[in-house]
Short mmCIF file of C-alpha atoms in Angstrom, two decimals:
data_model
loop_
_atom_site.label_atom_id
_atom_site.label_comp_id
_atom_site.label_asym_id
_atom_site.label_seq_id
_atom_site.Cartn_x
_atom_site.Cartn_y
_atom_site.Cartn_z
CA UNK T 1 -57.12 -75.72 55.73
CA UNK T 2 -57.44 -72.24 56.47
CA UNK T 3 -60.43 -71.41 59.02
CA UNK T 4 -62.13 -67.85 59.67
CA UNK T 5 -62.68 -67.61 63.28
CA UNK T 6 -65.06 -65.28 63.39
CA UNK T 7 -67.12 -67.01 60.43
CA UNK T 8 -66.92 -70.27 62.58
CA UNK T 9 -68.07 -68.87 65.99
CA UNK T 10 -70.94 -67.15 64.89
CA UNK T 11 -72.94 -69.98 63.71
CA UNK T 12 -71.45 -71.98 66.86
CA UNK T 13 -72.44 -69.62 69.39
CA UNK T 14 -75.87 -69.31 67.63
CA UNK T 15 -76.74 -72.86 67.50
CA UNK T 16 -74.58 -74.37 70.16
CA UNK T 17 -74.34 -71.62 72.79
CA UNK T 18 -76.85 -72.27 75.73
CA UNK T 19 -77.03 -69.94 78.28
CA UNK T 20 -79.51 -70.29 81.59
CA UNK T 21 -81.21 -67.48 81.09
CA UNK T 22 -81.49 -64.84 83.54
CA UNK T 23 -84.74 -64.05 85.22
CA UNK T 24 -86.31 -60.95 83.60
CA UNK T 25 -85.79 -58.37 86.37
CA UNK T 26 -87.09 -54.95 85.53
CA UNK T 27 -84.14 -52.64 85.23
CA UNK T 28 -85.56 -49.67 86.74
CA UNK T 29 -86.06 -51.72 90.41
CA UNK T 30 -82.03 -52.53 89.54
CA UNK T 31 -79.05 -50.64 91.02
CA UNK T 32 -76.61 -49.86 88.48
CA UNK T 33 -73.76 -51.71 90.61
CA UNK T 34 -76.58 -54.96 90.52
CA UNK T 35 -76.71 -54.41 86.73
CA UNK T 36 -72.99 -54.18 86.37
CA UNK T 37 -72.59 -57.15 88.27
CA UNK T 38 -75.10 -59.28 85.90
CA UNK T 39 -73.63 -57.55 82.79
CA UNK T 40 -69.71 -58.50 83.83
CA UNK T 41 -71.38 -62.65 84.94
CA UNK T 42 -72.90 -62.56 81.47
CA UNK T 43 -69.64 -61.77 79.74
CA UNK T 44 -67.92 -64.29 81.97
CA UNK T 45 -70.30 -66.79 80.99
CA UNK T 46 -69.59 -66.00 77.46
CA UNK T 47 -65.77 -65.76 77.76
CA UNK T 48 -66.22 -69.37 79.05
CA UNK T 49 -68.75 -70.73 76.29
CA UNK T 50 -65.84 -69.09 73.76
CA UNK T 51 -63.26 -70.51 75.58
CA UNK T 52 -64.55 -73.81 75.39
CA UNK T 53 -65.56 -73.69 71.55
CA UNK T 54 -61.81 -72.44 71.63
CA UNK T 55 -60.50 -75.25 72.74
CA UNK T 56 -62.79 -78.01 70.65
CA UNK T 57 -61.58 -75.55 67.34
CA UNK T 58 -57.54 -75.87 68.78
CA UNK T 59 -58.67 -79.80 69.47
CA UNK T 60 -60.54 -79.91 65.92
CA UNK T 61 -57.54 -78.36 63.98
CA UNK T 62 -55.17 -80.04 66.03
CA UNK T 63 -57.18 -83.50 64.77
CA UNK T 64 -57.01 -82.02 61.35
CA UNK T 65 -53.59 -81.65 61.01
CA UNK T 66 -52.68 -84.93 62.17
CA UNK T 67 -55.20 -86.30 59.74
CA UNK T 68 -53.56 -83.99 57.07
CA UNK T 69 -50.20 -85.18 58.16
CA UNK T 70 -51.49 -88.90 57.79
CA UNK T 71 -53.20 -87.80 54.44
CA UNK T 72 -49.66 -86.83 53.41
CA UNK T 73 -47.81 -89.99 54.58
CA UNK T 74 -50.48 -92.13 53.04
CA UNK T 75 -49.80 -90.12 49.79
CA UNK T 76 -46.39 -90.36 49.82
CA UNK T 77 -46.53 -94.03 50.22
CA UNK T 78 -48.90 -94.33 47.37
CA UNK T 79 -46.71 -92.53 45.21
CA UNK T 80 -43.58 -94.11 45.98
CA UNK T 81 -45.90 -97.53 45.39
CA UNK T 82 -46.95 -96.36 42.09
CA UNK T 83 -43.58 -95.44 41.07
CA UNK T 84 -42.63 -99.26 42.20
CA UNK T 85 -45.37 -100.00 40.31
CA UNK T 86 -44.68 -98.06 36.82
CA UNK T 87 -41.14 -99.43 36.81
CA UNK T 88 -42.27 -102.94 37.11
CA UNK T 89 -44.73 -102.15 34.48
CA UNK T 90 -41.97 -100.71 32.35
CA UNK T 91 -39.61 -103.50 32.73
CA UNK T 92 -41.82 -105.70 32.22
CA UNK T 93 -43.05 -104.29 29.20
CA UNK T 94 -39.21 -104.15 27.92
CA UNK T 95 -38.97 -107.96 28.61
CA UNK T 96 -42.04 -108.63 26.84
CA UNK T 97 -40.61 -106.26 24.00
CA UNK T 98 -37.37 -107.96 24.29
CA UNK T 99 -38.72 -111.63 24.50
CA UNK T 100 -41.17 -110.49 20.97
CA UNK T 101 -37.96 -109.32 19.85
CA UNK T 102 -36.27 -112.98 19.96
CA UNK T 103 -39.18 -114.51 18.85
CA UNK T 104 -39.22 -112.12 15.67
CA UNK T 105 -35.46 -113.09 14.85
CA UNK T 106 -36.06 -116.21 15.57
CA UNK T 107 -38.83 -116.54 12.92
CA UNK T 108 -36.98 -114.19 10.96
CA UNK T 109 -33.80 -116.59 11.02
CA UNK T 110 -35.69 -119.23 10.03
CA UNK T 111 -37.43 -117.96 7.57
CA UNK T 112 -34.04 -116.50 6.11
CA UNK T 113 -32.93 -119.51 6.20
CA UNK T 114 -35.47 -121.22 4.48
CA UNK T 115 -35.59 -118.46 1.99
CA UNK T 116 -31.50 -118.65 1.23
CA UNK T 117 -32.68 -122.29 1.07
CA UNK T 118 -34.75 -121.53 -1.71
CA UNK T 119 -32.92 -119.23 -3.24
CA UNK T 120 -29.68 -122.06 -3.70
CA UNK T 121 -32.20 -124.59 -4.69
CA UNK T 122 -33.09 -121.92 -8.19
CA UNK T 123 -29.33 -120.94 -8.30
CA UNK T 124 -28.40 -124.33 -8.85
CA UNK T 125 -31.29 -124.57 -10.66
CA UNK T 126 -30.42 -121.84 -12.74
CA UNK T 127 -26.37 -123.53 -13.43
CA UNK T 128 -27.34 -126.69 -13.74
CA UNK T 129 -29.62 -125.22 -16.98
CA UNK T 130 -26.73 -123.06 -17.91
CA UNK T 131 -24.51 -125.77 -18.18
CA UNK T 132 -27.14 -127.72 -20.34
CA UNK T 133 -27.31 -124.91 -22.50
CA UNK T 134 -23.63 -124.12 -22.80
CA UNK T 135 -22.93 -127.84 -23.48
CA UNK T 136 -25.69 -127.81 -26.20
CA UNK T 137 -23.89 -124.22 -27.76
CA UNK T 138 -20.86 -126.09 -27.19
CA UNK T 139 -21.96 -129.00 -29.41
CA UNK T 140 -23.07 -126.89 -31.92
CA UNK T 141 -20.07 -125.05 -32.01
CA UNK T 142 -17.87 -127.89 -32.10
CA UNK T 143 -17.82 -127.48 -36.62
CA UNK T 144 -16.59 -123.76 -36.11
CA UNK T 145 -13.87 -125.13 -34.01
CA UNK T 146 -13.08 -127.71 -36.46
CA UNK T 147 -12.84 -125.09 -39.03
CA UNK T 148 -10.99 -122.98 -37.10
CA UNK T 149 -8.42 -125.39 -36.34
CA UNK T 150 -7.92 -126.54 -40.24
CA UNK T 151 -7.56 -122.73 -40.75
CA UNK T 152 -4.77 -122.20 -38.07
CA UNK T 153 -3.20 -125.30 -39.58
CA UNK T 154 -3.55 -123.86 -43.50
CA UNK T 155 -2.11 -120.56 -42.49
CA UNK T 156 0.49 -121.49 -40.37
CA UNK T 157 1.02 -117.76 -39.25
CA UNK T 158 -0.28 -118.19 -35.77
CA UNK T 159 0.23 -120.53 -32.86
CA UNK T 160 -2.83 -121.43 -31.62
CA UNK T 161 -6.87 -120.38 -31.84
CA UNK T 162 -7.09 -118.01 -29.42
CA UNK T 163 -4.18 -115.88 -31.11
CA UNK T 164 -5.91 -115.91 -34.22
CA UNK T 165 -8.88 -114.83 -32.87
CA UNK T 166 -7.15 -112.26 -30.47
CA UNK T 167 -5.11 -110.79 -34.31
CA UNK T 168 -9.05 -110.91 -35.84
CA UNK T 169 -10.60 -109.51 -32.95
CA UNK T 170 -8.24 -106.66 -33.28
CA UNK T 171 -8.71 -106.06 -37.16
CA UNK T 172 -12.48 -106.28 -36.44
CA UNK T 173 -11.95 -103.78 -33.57
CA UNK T 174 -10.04 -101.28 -35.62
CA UNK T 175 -12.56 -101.81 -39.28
CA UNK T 176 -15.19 -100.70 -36.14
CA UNK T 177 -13.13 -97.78 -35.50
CA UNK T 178 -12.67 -96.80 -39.22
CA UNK T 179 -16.49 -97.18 -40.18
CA UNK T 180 -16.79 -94.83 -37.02
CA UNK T 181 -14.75 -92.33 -37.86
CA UNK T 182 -15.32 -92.77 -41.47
CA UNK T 183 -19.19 -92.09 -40.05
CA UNK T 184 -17.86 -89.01 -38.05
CA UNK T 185 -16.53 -87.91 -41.30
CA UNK T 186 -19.40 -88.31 -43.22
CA UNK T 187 -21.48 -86.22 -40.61
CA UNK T 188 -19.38 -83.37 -40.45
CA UNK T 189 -18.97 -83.47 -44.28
CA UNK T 190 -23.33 -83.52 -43.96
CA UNK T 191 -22.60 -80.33 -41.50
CA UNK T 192 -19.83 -78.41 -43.38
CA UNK T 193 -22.51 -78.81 -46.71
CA UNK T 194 -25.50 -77.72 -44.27
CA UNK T 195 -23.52 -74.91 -42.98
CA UNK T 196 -22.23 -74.22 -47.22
CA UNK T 197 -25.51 -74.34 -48.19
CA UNK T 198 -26.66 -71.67 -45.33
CA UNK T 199 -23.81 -69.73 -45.84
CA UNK T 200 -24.67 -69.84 -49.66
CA UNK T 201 -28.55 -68.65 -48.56
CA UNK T 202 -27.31 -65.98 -46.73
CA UNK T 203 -24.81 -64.97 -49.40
CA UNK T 204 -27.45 -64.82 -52.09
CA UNK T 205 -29.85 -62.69 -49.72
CA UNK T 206 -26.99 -60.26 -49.32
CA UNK T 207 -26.19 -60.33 -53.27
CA UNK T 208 -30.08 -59.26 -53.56
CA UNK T 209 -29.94 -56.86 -50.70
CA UNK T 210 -26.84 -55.12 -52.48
CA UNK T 211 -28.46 -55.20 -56.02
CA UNK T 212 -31.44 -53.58 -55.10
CA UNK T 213 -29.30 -51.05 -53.16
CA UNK T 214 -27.76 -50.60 -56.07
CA UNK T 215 -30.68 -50.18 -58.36
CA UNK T 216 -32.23 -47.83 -56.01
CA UNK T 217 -28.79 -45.81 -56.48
CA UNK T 218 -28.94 -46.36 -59.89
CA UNK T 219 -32.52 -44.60 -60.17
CA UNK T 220 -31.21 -42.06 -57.46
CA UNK T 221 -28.65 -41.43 -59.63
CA UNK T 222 -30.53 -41.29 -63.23
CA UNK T 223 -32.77 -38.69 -60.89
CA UNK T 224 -30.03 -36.73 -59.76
CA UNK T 225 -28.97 -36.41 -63.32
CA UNK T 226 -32.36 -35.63 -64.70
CA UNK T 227 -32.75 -32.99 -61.91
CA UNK T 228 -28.95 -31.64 -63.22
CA UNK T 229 -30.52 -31.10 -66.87
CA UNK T 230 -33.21 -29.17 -65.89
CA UNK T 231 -31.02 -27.47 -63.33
CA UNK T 232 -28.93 -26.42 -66.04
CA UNK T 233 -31.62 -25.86 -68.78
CA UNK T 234 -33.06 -23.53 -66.12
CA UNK T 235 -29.87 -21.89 -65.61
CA UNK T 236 -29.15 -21.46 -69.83
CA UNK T 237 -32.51 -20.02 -69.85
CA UNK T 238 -31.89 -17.52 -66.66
CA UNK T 239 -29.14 -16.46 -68.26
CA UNK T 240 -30.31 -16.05 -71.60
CA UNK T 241 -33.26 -13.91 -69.48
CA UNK T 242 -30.78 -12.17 -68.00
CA UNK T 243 -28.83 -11.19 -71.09
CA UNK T 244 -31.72 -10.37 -73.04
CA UNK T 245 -32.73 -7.89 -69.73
CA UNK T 246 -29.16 -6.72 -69.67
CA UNK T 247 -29.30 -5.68 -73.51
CA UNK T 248 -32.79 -4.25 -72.90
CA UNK T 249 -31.65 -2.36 -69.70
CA UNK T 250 -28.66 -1.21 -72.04
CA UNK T 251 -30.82 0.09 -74.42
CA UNK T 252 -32.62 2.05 -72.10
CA UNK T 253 -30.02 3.77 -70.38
CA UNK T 254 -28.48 4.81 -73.60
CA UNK T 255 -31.99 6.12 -74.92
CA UNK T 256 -32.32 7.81 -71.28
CA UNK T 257 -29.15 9.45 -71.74
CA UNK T 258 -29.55 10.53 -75.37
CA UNK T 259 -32.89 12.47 -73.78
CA UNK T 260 -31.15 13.80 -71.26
CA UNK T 261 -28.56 14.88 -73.38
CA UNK T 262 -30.62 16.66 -75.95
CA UNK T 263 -32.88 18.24 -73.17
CA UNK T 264 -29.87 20.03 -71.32
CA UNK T 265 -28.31 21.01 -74.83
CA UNK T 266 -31.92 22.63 -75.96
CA UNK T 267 -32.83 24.14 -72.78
CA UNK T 268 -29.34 24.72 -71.83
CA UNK T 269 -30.09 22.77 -68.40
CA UNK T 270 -26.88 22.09 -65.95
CA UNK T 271 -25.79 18.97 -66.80
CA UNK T 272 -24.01 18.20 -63.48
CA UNK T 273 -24.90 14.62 -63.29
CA UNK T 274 -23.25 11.40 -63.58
CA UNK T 275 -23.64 9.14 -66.93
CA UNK T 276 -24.03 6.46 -64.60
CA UNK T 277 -26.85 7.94 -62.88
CA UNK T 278 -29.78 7.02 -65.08
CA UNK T 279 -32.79 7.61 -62.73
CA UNK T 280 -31.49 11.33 -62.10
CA UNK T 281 -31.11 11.77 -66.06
CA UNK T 282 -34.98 10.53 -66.13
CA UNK T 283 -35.62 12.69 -63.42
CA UNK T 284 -34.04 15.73 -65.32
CA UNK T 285 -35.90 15.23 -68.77
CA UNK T 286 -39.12 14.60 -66.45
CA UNK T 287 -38.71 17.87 -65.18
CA UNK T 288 -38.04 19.69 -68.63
CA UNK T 289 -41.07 18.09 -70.00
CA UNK T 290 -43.00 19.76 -67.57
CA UNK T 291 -41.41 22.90 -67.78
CA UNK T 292 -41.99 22.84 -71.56
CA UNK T 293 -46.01 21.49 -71.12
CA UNK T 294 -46.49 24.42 -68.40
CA UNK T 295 -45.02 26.94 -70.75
CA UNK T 296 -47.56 25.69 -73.92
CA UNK T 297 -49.94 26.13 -71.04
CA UNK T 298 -49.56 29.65 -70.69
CA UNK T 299 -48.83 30.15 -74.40
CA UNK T 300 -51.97 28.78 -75.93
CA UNK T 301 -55.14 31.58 -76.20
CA UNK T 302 -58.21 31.05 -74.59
CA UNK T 303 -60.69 32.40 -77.65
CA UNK T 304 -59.19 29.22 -79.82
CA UNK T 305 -60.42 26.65 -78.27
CA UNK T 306 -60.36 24.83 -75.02
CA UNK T 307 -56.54 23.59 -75.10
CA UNK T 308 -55.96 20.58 -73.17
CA UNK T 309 -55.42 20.86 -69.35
CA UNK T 310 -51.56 20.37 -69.00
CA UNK T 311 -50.38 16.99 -68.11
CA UNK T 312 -49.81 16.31 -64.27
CA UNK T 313 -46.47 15.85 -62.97
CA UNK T 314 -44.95 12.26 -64.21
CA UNK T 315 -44.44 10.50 -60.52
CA UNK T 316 -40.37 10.00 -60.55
CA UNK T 317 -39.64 6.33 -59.57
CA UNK T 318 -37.04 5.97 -56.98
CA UNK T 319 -37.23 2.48 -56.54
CA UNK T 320 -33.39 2.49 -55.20
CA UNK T 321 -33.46 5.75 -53.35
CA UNK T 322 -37.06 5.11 -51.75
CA UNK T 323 -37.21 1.60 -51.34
CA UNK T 324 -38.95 0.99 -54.21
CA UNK T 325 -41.93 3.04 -53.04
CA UNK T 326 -43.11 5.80 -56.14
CA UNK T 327 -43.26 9.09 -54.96
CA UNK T 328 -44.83 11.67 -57.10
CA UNK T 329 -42.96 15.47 -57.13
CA UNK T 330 -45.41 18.62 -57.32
CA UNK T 331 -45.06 20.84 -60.73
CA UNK T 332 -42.48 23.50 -60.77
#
């Protein structure tokens, strides 16, 4: 235990401290050598009174510690007695587990015991009704064996029962293994005609698939050719168009030319153009014609009559020289 000092001898010099008190003396009548004399016996007085509570506190803590130290001891040997005490308790416990163990096999022996007691009691039980029952199959078996013997004895192939039955047993065994793979057979034939038939379906779906392919062609076709015919009607009628325009553009040339031809031999016009050149030939007799209108123009009297205001210039077409656009030439 930790102590404050100071905390501890205030409340002990408060309450505990008792000091004769001094007789009031006034302090002016005092010397100062009387008053340092009283001051120095009082803090003698109280060195002494601290000294002492000193000493009880050294005597106190000196008393605690041995108590603590006892304390400790007294601890110590409880704990090493409880320790004592614990194992006791825990090997005591394990021979109390140990001894409920015993007990438990014990009664668990016994109980086994009377248990496999029990259970050879039904097993023989159980044989001694076996062999009841096997003697009863046996007695009703006992014609079959009969029959079986005079058999073995009528067929005089094997030596005993048990071969017979071992060469039966084994035709039996392998009519089993025919009927199952006759069986096996069977279902794969019931596959193979599942699969035929499927393979038939899808066959048949193609078939239909491919004839209306081909009918579709067939109309594409009977199109295509339709579209042909009037492809080629179209084309005996273009040309026919185009012969007919040929003939007419023929025609036209040559009476363009004959024009021209006559117009420069009357008027004794140059001639210095090309046969091929029809549009200049039309231009030429254009321009004669108005020559010849201007000069009935100026030939015709005014007293007879109004005459008739000559004609304007013809426009000349130049649809290849111009672009097709007409342009129209001013009178000579």
């Amino acid at each position: 235990m930790d102590f404050n000092l100071e905390e501890y001898l205030c409340p002990a010099f408060r309450d505990k401290l008792r000091l004769p008190m001094v007789p009031a003396r006034d302090a002016a009548t005092l010397v100062p050598s009387t008053r340092l004399l009283l001051k120095r016996r009082e803090v003698a007085e109280v060195e002494r009174a601290l000294q002492s509570q000193r000493e009880e506190f050294r005597q106190r803590m000196e008393r605690l510690a041995q108590r603590r130290q006892q304390l400790d001891q007294r601890e110590e040997q409880l704990r090493d007695v409880i320790l004592k005490f614990d194992a006791f308790l825990k090997a005591s416990a394990a021979r109390q587990e140990r001894a409920r163990r015993r007990a438990d096999e014990e009664r668990a022996r016994a109980a086994g015991q009377g248990a496999e007691v029990a259970r050879l009691h039904r097993e023989l039980a159980g044989l001694l009704g076996h062999r009841e029952h096997l003697a009863r199959r046996l007695r009703s078996l006992r014609g079959f064996g009969d029959y079986l013997r005079g058999v073995l004895a009528s067929m005089g192939q094997f030596q005993d029962v048990p071969a017979m039955l071992a060469h039966f047993g084994a035709l039996a065994a392998a009519r089993a293994a025919l009927a199952q793979e006759a069986e096996a057979a069977q279902e794969r034939l019931a596959q193979g005609r599942a699969r035929l038939r499927q393979y038939s379906e899808e066959a048949g779906t193609k078939l239909q698939c491919t004839k209306d392919e081909v009918a579709q062609l067939r109309a594409r076709l009977d199109a295509a050719r339709h579209d042909v015919l009037q492809g080629e009607s179209c084309w005996a009628h273009v040309q026919s168009t185009a012969a007919q325009k040929t003939l007419l553009l023929g025609q036209i040339k040559l009476a363009v030319l004959n024009l021209f031809q006559l117009a420069t031999a009357r008027l004794k016009v140059p001639g210095d153009v090309a046969l091929e050149d029809t549009e200049a030939q039309l231009d030429t007799v254009l321009l004669c014609i108005q020559d010849l209108a201007a000069i009935c123009t100026e030939l015709c009297p005014r007293e007879a009559g109004p005459c008739p205001p000559p004609s304007p210039a013809a426009p000349s077409m130049h649809p290849l020289r111009d672009g097709g656009a007409g342009v129209a030439q001013s009178q000579e």
